Amino acid sequence: MSIRIQIKKLDLYMIRLFMAPFLIIFFSIFFVFIVQFFWSKVDELTGKNINILIILKFIYYFGISIIPLVIPISILLTSIMTYGYISENQEIIAITSSGISLFRVMKPLLCITLLLSVGLYFFSDFSIPEAKRKAQKLGYQISITHPSMRLKEGVFVNLFPDFFIKIGKIGKNSNLLEKIFIFFYGKNLAINTILAEKGVLIQNKKDGGFQIKLMKGFFYRDNSYDGKTYSYQMVHFDSFIQSFKRPLIEYKNLDDYYDDSYKTLDTKKLMEKIHFLKKENCQLDSYFHKYNYDYLFQKKKNFFKMSKNRSILLHRKMIDHLSLLINQLQYQKKFFQDRKKYLAKHQFELHKKFTFPVTCIIMFLIGAPLGAIIRKGGMGLPTIIAIIIFIIYYTLLTITQNQGEKAKIWPWMGAWIPNFVFFPLSIWIAYKTVMDDFYYS
């Protein structure tokens, strides 16, 4: 009975040593990431008359999304500090001398890490998609009420559906614009194009829309063809004001508005979406194969007919058909590459929900033995070692994620390669330390 009580006290002692530093380290690292995020977005979020509550909401949603990255490094650093502390004070020697193995000392914190890993998975599957969804809604509201935030020099920006604008130069005051190119659809799908040398963006706070006051340019409207007549309008102007109303798009349709909408899906919806995309890709592949085969077969018969006829005009026509086919094949190749990348991003996001929880366990299995080996507690040497290990892990993850999302390697491989590299290392160093090969050497 006394042995059981002693073991229970040991478990409580280790948990108490672990939890307080873990919470301090977690919130410290979390705060560093938040400050870094705010600093990188300070030019976009400040000076735009945006309510401070909206900025705080953005920071809150970002904070939720980085928790899967903060927990593994917190576990790594805390485990190094905890076991470094008890090793530095010779407590491990006293515990192992009483017949308790080092693995038994690691067991309570390993159980805590397993609980954190399971909790992190459910958090990544429910809370993070919801936070990203709300962040997208908030971002869309800001882009409509503060359109100047999304403007970039020399790039067409889709401010809202069916409206595109390119700015040659943005003044220090982001409302002052130069070399403006605007393209949008009007009533009855009329195509409108506006070119102007300068302009000023004016927000309308009443209806949430905005106006653009343009100077020195022209307005061109290409009216839709009604089957009988074709018409267009062109107006040169010295000063022109164009109003744009806020589009009434429903938030549930924002998935088509954002390229990273797959990040708002949970595991079940991701699996359904991946299955749908694979099925759709197979159908498109079959359709293009049939279309290309029929096209080539028909042109082959025409080619043999033309070969009997020495007309230069007919041969040129055949060459034009072949050039058209080559262009079609190049377009199809790019189309399938884009769809393959889109599918790969969904697959990588699905695997990422499982990789970070496993990373937590790996980081503990590395951190606990290292702490026992270096025999140093505190924030000095353990912090340096933890940062080095995590930089290597995060660099490897960034490289494989980039390759996986571009479909250059299998998405599951891109998500799991960092864990495949660190897992054997964690098992080896934990085994060697528990067997006293490192600790007493």
Coordinates of C-alpha atoms in Angstrom, one line a residue:
M1 CA 0.0 0.0 0.0
S2 CA 2.8 2.4 0.9
I3 CA 4.4 1.8 -2.5
R4 CA 1.2 2.7 -4.3
I5 CA 0.8 5.9 -2.2
Q6 CA 4.4 6.8 -3.0
I7 CA 3.9 6.3 -6.7
K8 CA 0.7 8.4 -6.6
K9 CA 2.6 11.2 -4.9
L10 CA 5.3 10.9 -7.5
D11 CA 2.7 11.3 -10.3
L12 CA 1.2 14.4 -8.6
Y13 CA 4.7 15.8 -8.0
M14 CA 5.6 15.5 -11.7
I15 CA 2.3 16.9 -12.9
R16 CA 2.7 19.8 -10.6
L17 CA 6.2 20.5 -11.8
F18 CA 5.0 20.3 -15.4
M19 CA 1.7 22.2 -15.5
A20 CA 2.7 25.6 -14.1
P21 CA 5.7 26.1 -16.4
F22 CA 3.7 24.7 -19.3
L23 CA 1.0 27.3 -18.9
I24 CA 3.5 30.2 -18.5
I25 CA 5.5 29.0 -21.6
F26 CA 2.3 28.5 -23.6
F27 CA 0.9 32.0 -23.0
S28 CA 4.4 33.5 -23.5
I29 CA 4.9 31.9 -26.9
F30 CA 1.2 32.6 -27.8
F31 CA 1.8 36.3 -26.9
V32 CA 4.9 36.4 -29.1
F33 CA 3.0 35.0 -32.1
I34 CA 0.2 37.5 -31.5
V35 CA 2.6 40.4 -31.4
Q36 CA 4.3 39.2 -34.6
F37 CA 1.0 38.9 -36.4
F38 CA -0.1 42.4 -35.3
W39 CA 3.3 43.9 -36.3
S40 CA 3.0 42.3 -39.8
K41 CA -0.5 43.7 -40.2
V42 CA -0.1 47.0 -38.5
D43 CA 0.0 49.0 -41.8
E44 CA -3.2 47.3 -43.0
L45 CA -5.2 47.5 -39.7
T46 CA -4.3 50.9 -38.5
G47 CA -5.0 54.3 -40.0
K48 CA -8.1 52.9 -41.9
N49 CA -10.8 54.1 -39.5
I50 CA -11.4 50.4 -38.5
N51 CA -13.1 49.9 -35.2
I52 CA -10.7 48.6 -32.5
L53 CA -13.2 45.8 -31.6
I54 CA -12.9 44.5 -35.2
I55 CA -9.1 44.5 -34.9
L56 CA -9.3 42.6 -31.6
K57 CA -11.6 40.1 -33.2
F58 CA -9.1 39.5 -36.0
I59 CA -6.3 39.0 -33.5
Y60 CA -8.6 36.6 -31.5
Y61 CA -9.4 34.5 -34.5
F62 CA -5.7 34.4 -35.5
G63 CA -4.8 33.3 -31.9
I64 CA -7.1 30.4 -32.1
S65 CA -5.6 29.2 -35.4
I66 CA -2.0 29.2 -34.1
I67 CA -2.7 27.0 -31.0
P68 CA -1.8 23.8 -32.9
L69 CA 1.7 25.3 -33.5
V70 CA 2.2 26.7 -30.0
I71 CA 1.3 23.5 -28.0
P72 CA 4.1 21.3 -29.5
I73 CA 6.9 23.8 -28.8
S74 CA 5.4 24.5 -25.3
I75 CA 5.5 20.7 -24.6
L76 CA 9.1 20.4 -25.9
L77 CA 10.4 23.3 -23.8
T78 CA 8.5 22.4 -20.7
S79 CA 9.5 18.8 -20.7
I80 CA 13.2 19.8 -21.1
M81 CA 12.9 22.2 -18.2
T82 CA 11.0 19.8 -16.0
Y83 CA 13.3 16.8 -16.3
G84 CA 16.4 19.1 -16.5
Y85 CA 15.3 20.5 -13.1
I86 CA 14.9 17.1 -11.3
S87 CA 18.0 15.8 -13.0
E88 CA 20.0 18.9 -11.9
N89 CA 18.9 18.4 -8.3
Q90 CA 19.8 14.7 -8.3
E91 CA 16.1 13.8 -7.8
I92 CA 16.2 11.3 -10.7
I93 CA 19.1 9.5 -9.1
A94 CA 17.2 9.3 -5.9
I95 CA 14.0 8.0 -7.6
T96 CA 15.8 5.4 -9.7
S97 CA 17.8 4.2 -6.7
S98 CA 14.5 3.4 -5.0
G99 CA 13.7 0.9 -7.9
I100 CA 11.5 3.3 -10.0
S101 CA 12.6 3.4 -13.6
L102 CA 13.0 6.6 -15.6
F103 CA 10.1 5.6 -17.9
R104 CA 7.9 5.4 -14.8
V105 CA 8.9 9.0 -14.0
M106 CA 8.0 9.9 -17.6
K107 CA 4.6 8.1 -17.5
P108 CA 2.4 10.7 -15.8
L109 CA 3.5 13.5 -18.1
L110 CA 3.3 11.2 -21.1
C111 CA -0.4 10.6 -20.2
I112 CA -0.9 14.4 -19.9
T113 CA 0.7 14.8 -23.3
L114 CA -1.7 12.2 -24.8
L115 CA -4.7 14.0 -23.3
L116 CA -3.4 17.3 -24.8
S117 CA -2.9 15.6 -28.2
V118 CA -6.5 14.2 -28.2
G119 CA -7.8 17.6 -27.1
L120 CA -5.8 19.3 -29.8
Y121 CA -7.3 17.1 -32.5
F122 CA -10.9 18.0 -31.5
F123 CA -9.9 21.6 -31.1
S124 CA -8.4 21.6 -34.7
D125 CA -11.5 19.9 -36.0
F126 CA -14.2 22.1 -34.5
S127 CA -12.9 25.4 -33.1
I128 CA -10.3 26.3 -35.7
P129 CA -12.5 25.9 -38.8
E130 CA -15.2 27.9 -37.0
A131 CA -12.7 30.7 -36.2
K132 CA -11.4 30.7 -39.8
R133 CA -15.0 30.9 -41.1
K134 CA -15.7 33.9 -38.8
A135 CA -12.4 35.5 -39.8
Q136 CA -13.4 35.2 -43.5
K137 CA -16.8 36.8 -42.8
L138 CA -15.2 39.6 -40.9
G139 CA -12.6 40.0 -43.7
Y140 CA -15.3 40.2 -46.3
Q141 CA -17.2 42.9 -44.3
I142 CA -14.0 44.9 -44.0
S143 CA -13.1 44.6 -47.7
I144 CA -16.6 45.9 -48.6
T145 CA -16.7 48.8 -46.1
H146 CA -12.9 49.5 -46.5
P147 CA -12.1 48.5 -50.1
S148 CA -8.8 50.4 -50.0
M149 CA -7.3 47.7 -47.7
R150 CA -7.3 45.1 -50.5
L151 CA -5.8 47.3 -53.2
K152 CA -2.4 46.4 -54.5
E153 CA -0.2 48.2 -57.1
G154 CA -0.1 46.6 -60.5
V155 CA -2.4 43.7 -59.7
F156 CA -6.1 43.0 -60.6
V157 CA -8.0 42.8 -57.3
N158 CA -11.5 41.2 -57.1
L159 CA -13.0 43.5 -54.5
F160 CA -16.3 41.7 -54.7
P161 CA -18.0 39.4 -57.3
D162 CA -18.0 40.7 -60.9
F163 CA -15.8 43.8 -60.0
F164 CA -12.1 44.0 -60.7
I165 CA -9.7 46.9 -60.3
K166 CA -6.0 47.5 -61.0
I167 CA -4.1 50.4 -59.6
G168 CA -0.8 51.6 -61.1
K169 CA 0.3 53.5 -58.0
I170 CA -1.3 54.1 -54.5
G171 CA -0.5 57.4 -52.8
K172 CA 0.6 57.7 -49.2
N173 CA -3.1 58.3 -48.4
S174 CA -4.5 55.0 -49.7
N175 CA -7.6 56.8 -51.0
L176 CA -5.5 58.6 -53.7
L177 CA -5.0 56.4 -56.7
E178 CA -3.2 56.7 -60.1
K179 CA -3.4 54.8 -63.4
I180 CA -6.7 53.2 -62.7
F181 CA -8.2 50.2 -64.6
I182 CA -11.7 49.1 -63.6
F183 CA -13.7 46.2 -65.1
F184 CA -17.2 45.3 -63.9
Y185 CA -20.5 43.9 -65.1
G186 CA -23.6 46.2 -65.1
K187 CA -27.3 45.6 -65.7
N188 CA -28.2 42.9 -68.2
L189 CA -24.5 41.6 -68.0
A190 CA -23.3 44.8 -69.8
I191 CA -19.5 44.8 -69.7
N192 CA -18.1 48.1 -68.3
T193 CA -14.5 49.3 -68.6
I194 CA -13.1 52.5 -67.1
L195 CA -9.5 53.9 -67.6
A196 CA -8.4 57.0 -65.7
E197 CA -5.2 58.7 -64.9
K198 CA -6.1 59.6 -61.3
G199 CA -8.9 58.9 -58.8
V200 CA -10.0 59.2 -55.2
L201 CA -11.8 56.5 -53.2
I202 CA -14.8 57.8 -51.2
Q203 CA -16.5 55.5 -48.7
N204 CA -20.3 55.8 -48.2
K205 CA -21.0 54.9 -44.6
K206 CA -24.8 55.0 -45.0
D207 CA -25.3 52.1 -47.3
G208 CA -21.9 50.4 -47.0
G209 CA -21.0 51.2 -50.6
F210 CA -18.3 53.5 -52.0
Q211 CA -17.7 56.0 -54.8
I212 CA -14.6 56.5 -57.0
K213 CA -14.0 60.1 -58.3
L214 CA -12.0 59.7 -61.5
M215 CA -10.1 62.3 -63.5
K216 CA -9.0 62.3 -67.1
G217 CA -10.1 59.1 -68.7
F218 CA -12.8 57.3 -70.7
F219 CA -15.7 55.0 -69.9
Y220 CA -16.6 52.1 -72.3
R221 CA -19.7 50.0 -72.1
D222 CA -20.2 46.9 -74.3
N223 CA -24.0 46.2 -74.2
S224 CA -25.2 42.6 -74.4
Y225 CA -26.1 41.3 -77.8
D226 CA -29.9 40.8 -78.1
G227 CA -29.8 38.8 -81.3
K228 CA -30.6 41.7 -83.6
T229 CA -28.4 44.7 -82.8
Y230 CA -25.0 45.2 -81.2
S231 CA -24.2 48.5 -79.5
Y232 CA -21.6 50.1 -77.3
Q233 CA -20.9 53.4 -75.6
M234 CA -17.7 55.3 -75.1
V235 CA -17.4 58.5 -73.1
H236 CA -14.3 60.7 -72.6
F237 CA -14.3 62.6 -69.3
D238 CA -12.3 65.1 -67.3
S239 CA -14.1 64.3 -64.1
F240 CA -16.4 61.3 -63.4
I241 CA -17.9 59.8 -60.3
Q242 CA -18.9 56.1 -60.3
S243 CA -20.9 54.7 -57.4
F244 CA -20.9 51.1 -56.4
K245 CA -23.4 49.5 -54.0
R246 CA -22.4 46.9 -51.5
P247 CA -23.2 43.4 -53.0
L248 CA -25.8 41.4 -51.1
I249 CA -23.7 38.1 -51.1
E250 CA -24.7 35.6 -48.4
Y251 CA -22.0 34.4 -46.1
K252 CA -22.7 30.8 -46.8
N253 CA -21.6 31.5 -50.4
L254 CA -18.2 32.9 -49.4
D255 CA -16.5 29.5 -50.2
D256 CA -16.3 30.5 -53.8
Y257 CA -14.9 34.0 -52.9
Y258 CA -11.9 32.7 -50.9
D259 CA -9.2 30.3 -52.3
D260 CA -8.5 28.9 -48.8
S261 CA -12.1 28.1 -47.9
Y262 CA -11.0 24.4 -47.4
K263 CA -9.5 25.6 -44.1
T264 CA -13.0 26.1 -42.7
L265 CA -14.0 22.5 -43.1
D266 CA -13.9 19.8 -40.4
T267 CA -12.6 16.2 -41.0
K268 CA -16.0 14.8 -42.2
K269 CA -16.6 17.7 -44.7
L270 CA -13.0 17.5 -45.9
M271 CA -13.3 13.8 -46.6
E272 CA -16.6 14.4 -48.5
K273 CA -15.0 17.2 -50.5
I274 CA -12.0 15.1 -51.4
H275 CA -14.2 12.3 -52.5
F276 CA -16.2 14.7 -54.6
L277 CA -13.2 16.3 -56.2
K278 CA -11.6 12.9 -57.0
K279 CA -14.8 11.7 -58.7
E280 CA -15.2 15.0 -60.6
N281 CA -11.5 14.8 -61.8
C282 CA -12.1 11.3 -63.1
Q283 CA -15.2 12.4 -65.0
L284 CA -13.4 15.3 -66.5
D285 CA -10.4 13.2 -67.4
S286 CA -12.7 10.7 -69.2
Y287 CA -14.5 13.4 -71.0
F288 CA -11.3 15.1 -72.2
H289 CA -9.9 11.8 -73.3
K290 CA -13.0 11.0 -75.4
Y291 CA -13.1 14.5 -76.8
N292 CA -9.5 14.5 -77.8
Y293 CA -9.7 11.0 -79.3
D294 CA -12.8 11.9 -81.4
Y295 CA -11.2 15.2 -82.5
L296 CA -8.0 13.5 -83.5
F297 CA -9.8 10.6 -85.3
Q298 CA -11.9 13.1 -87.2
K299 CA -8.9 15.2 -88.2
K300 CA -7.0 12.1 -89.2
K301 CA -9.6 11.2 -91.8
N302 CA -9.7 14.8 -93.0
F303 CA -5.9 14.7 -93.2
F304 CA -5.9 11.7 -95.5
K305 CA -8.5 13.3 -97.7
M306 CA -6.4 16.5 -97.9
S307 CA -3.2 14.5 -98.7
K308 CA -4.8 13.4 -102.0
N309 CA -5.6 17.0 -102.7
R310 CA -2.5 19.1 -103.1
S311 CA -4.2 22.4 -102.3
I312 CA -2.0 24.6 -100.2
L313 CA -5.0 26.3 -98.7
L314 CA -6.4 23.0 -97.4
H315 CA -3.0 22.0 -95.9
R316 CA -2.8 25.4 -94.1
K317 CA -6.3 24.8 -92.8
M318 CA -5.1 21.4 -91.4
I319 CA -2.1 23.1 -89.7
D320 CA -4.5 25.6 -88.1
H321 CA -6.6 22.7 -86.8
L322 CA -3.5 21.0 -85.3
S323 CA -2.4 24.3 -83.7
L324 CA -5.8 24.6 -82.2
L325 CA -5.6 21.1 -80.8
I326 CA -2.2 21.8 -79.3
N327 CA -3.5 24.9 -77.6
Q328 CA -6.5 22.9 -76.3
L329 CA -4.2 20.2 -74.9
Q330 CA -2.0 22.9 -73.2
Y331 CA -5.1 24.4 -71.6
Q332 CA -6.3 21.0 -70.5
K333 CA -2.9 20.3 -68.9
K334 CA -2.9 23.5 -67.0
F335 CA -6.6 23.0 -66.0
F336 CA -5.8 19.5 -64.6
Q337 CA -2.7 20.8 -62.8
D338 CA -4.7 23.5 -61.1
R339 CA -7.4 21.0 -60.0
K340 CA -4.7 18.6 -58.8
K341 CA -3.2 21.4 -56.6
Y342 CA -6.7 22.3 -55.3
L343 CA -7.3 18.6 -54.4
A344 CA -3.8 18.4 -52.8
K345 CA -4.5 21.4 -50.5
H346 CA -7.7 19.6 -49.2
Q347 CA -5.8 16.4 -48.6
F348 CA -2.9 18.2 -46.9
E349 CA -5.4 20.1 -44.6
L350 CA -7.0 16.8 -43.7
H351 CA -3.7 15.1 -42.7
K352 CA -2.6 18.3 -40.8
K353 CA -5.4 17.8 -38.3
F354 CA -3.7 14.5 -37.3
T355 CA 0.0 15.5 -37.6
F356 CA 0.1 18.2 -34.9
P357 CA -1.4 15.9 -32.2
V358 CA 1.2 13.3 -33.0
T359 CA 3.9 16.0 -33.0
C360 CA 3.0 16.8 -29.4
I361 CA 3.9 13.2 -28.4
I362 CA 7.1 13.2 -30.4
M363 CA 8.2 16.5 -28.8
F364 CA 7.7 15.1 -25.3
L365 CA 9.6 11.9 -26.1
I366 CA 12.5 14.1 -27.3
G367 CA 12.2 16.8 -24.6
A368 CA 12.0 14.6 -21.5
P369 CA 15.1 12.5 -22.2
L370 CA 17.1 15.6 -23.3
G371 CA 16.2 17.3 -20.0
A372 CA 17.5 14.3 -18.1
I373 CA 20.7 14.3 -20.1
I374 CA 21.6 18.0 -20.0
R375 CA 20.7 18.2 -16.3
K376 CA 19.9 21.9 -16.6
G377 CA 16.6 23.5 -15.6
G378 CA 15.5 27.1 -16.0
M379 CA 15.1 29.1 -19.2
G380 CA 18.7 29.2 -20.4
L381 CA 20.1 26.1 -22.2
P382 CA 16.6 24.3 -22.4
T383 CA 15.2 27.3 -24.3
I384 CA 18.1 27.3 -26.8
I385 CA 17.8 23.5 -27.4
A386 CA 14.0 23.7 -27.8
I387 CA 14.2 26.6 -30.3
I388 CA 16.8 24.8 -32.4
I389 CA 14.8 21.6 -32.5
F390 CA 11.6 23.4 -33.4
I391 CA 13.2 25.5 -36.1
I392 CA 14.5 22.4 -37.7
Y393 CA 11.0 20.8 -37.4
Y394 CA 9.2 23.9 -38.7
T395 CA 11.6 24.4 -41.6
L396 CA 11.1 20.8 -42.7
L397 CA 7.3 21.2 -42.3
T398 CA 7.3 24.4 -44.4
I399 CA 9.3 22.8 -47.2
T400 CA 7.2 19.6 -47.4
Q401 CA 3.9 21.6 -47.0
N402 CA 4.9 23.8 -50.0
Q403 CA 5.7 20.7 -52.1
G404 CA 2.6 18.8 -51.0
E405 CA 0.2 21.7 -51.7
K406 CA 1.7 22.0 -55.2
A407 CA 1.2 18.3 -55.7
K408 CA 4.9 17.7 -56.4
I409 CA 4.8 15.0 -53.7
W410 CA 1.9 13.1 -52.2
P411 CA 0.0 15.4 -49.8
W412 CA 0.0 12.8 -47.0
M413 CA 3.8 12.5 -47.4
G414 CA 4.2 16.3 -47.2
A415 CA 2.2 16.4 -44.0
W416 CA 3.9 13.5 -42.3
I417 CA 7.6 13.7 -43.3
P418 CA 8.6 15.9 -40.3
N419 CA 7.0 13.4 -37.9
F420 CA 8.6 10.5 -39.9
V421 CA 12.0 12.1 -39.4
F422 CA 11.6 13.0 -35.7
F423 CA 9.7 9.9 -34.5
P424 CA 12.6 7.4 -34.8
L425 CA 14.9 10.0 -33.2
S426 CA 12.5 10.4 -30.2
I427 CA 12.1 6.6 -29.7
W428 CA 15.9 6.1 -29.9
I429 CA 16.8 8.9 -27.5
A430 CA 14.0 7.9 -25.1
Y431 CA 15.1 4.2 -25.1
K432 CA 18.7 5.0 -24.7
T433 CA 18.0 7.4 -21.8
V434 CA 15.6 4.9 -20.0
M435 CA 18.2 2.2 -20.4
D436 CA 20.8 4.6 -18.7
D437 CA 23.1 4.5 -21.7
F438 CA 23.2 8.3 -21.8
Y439 CA 22.2 9.4 -18.3
Y440 CA 25.2 7.8 -16.5
S441 CA 27.7 8.3 -19.3

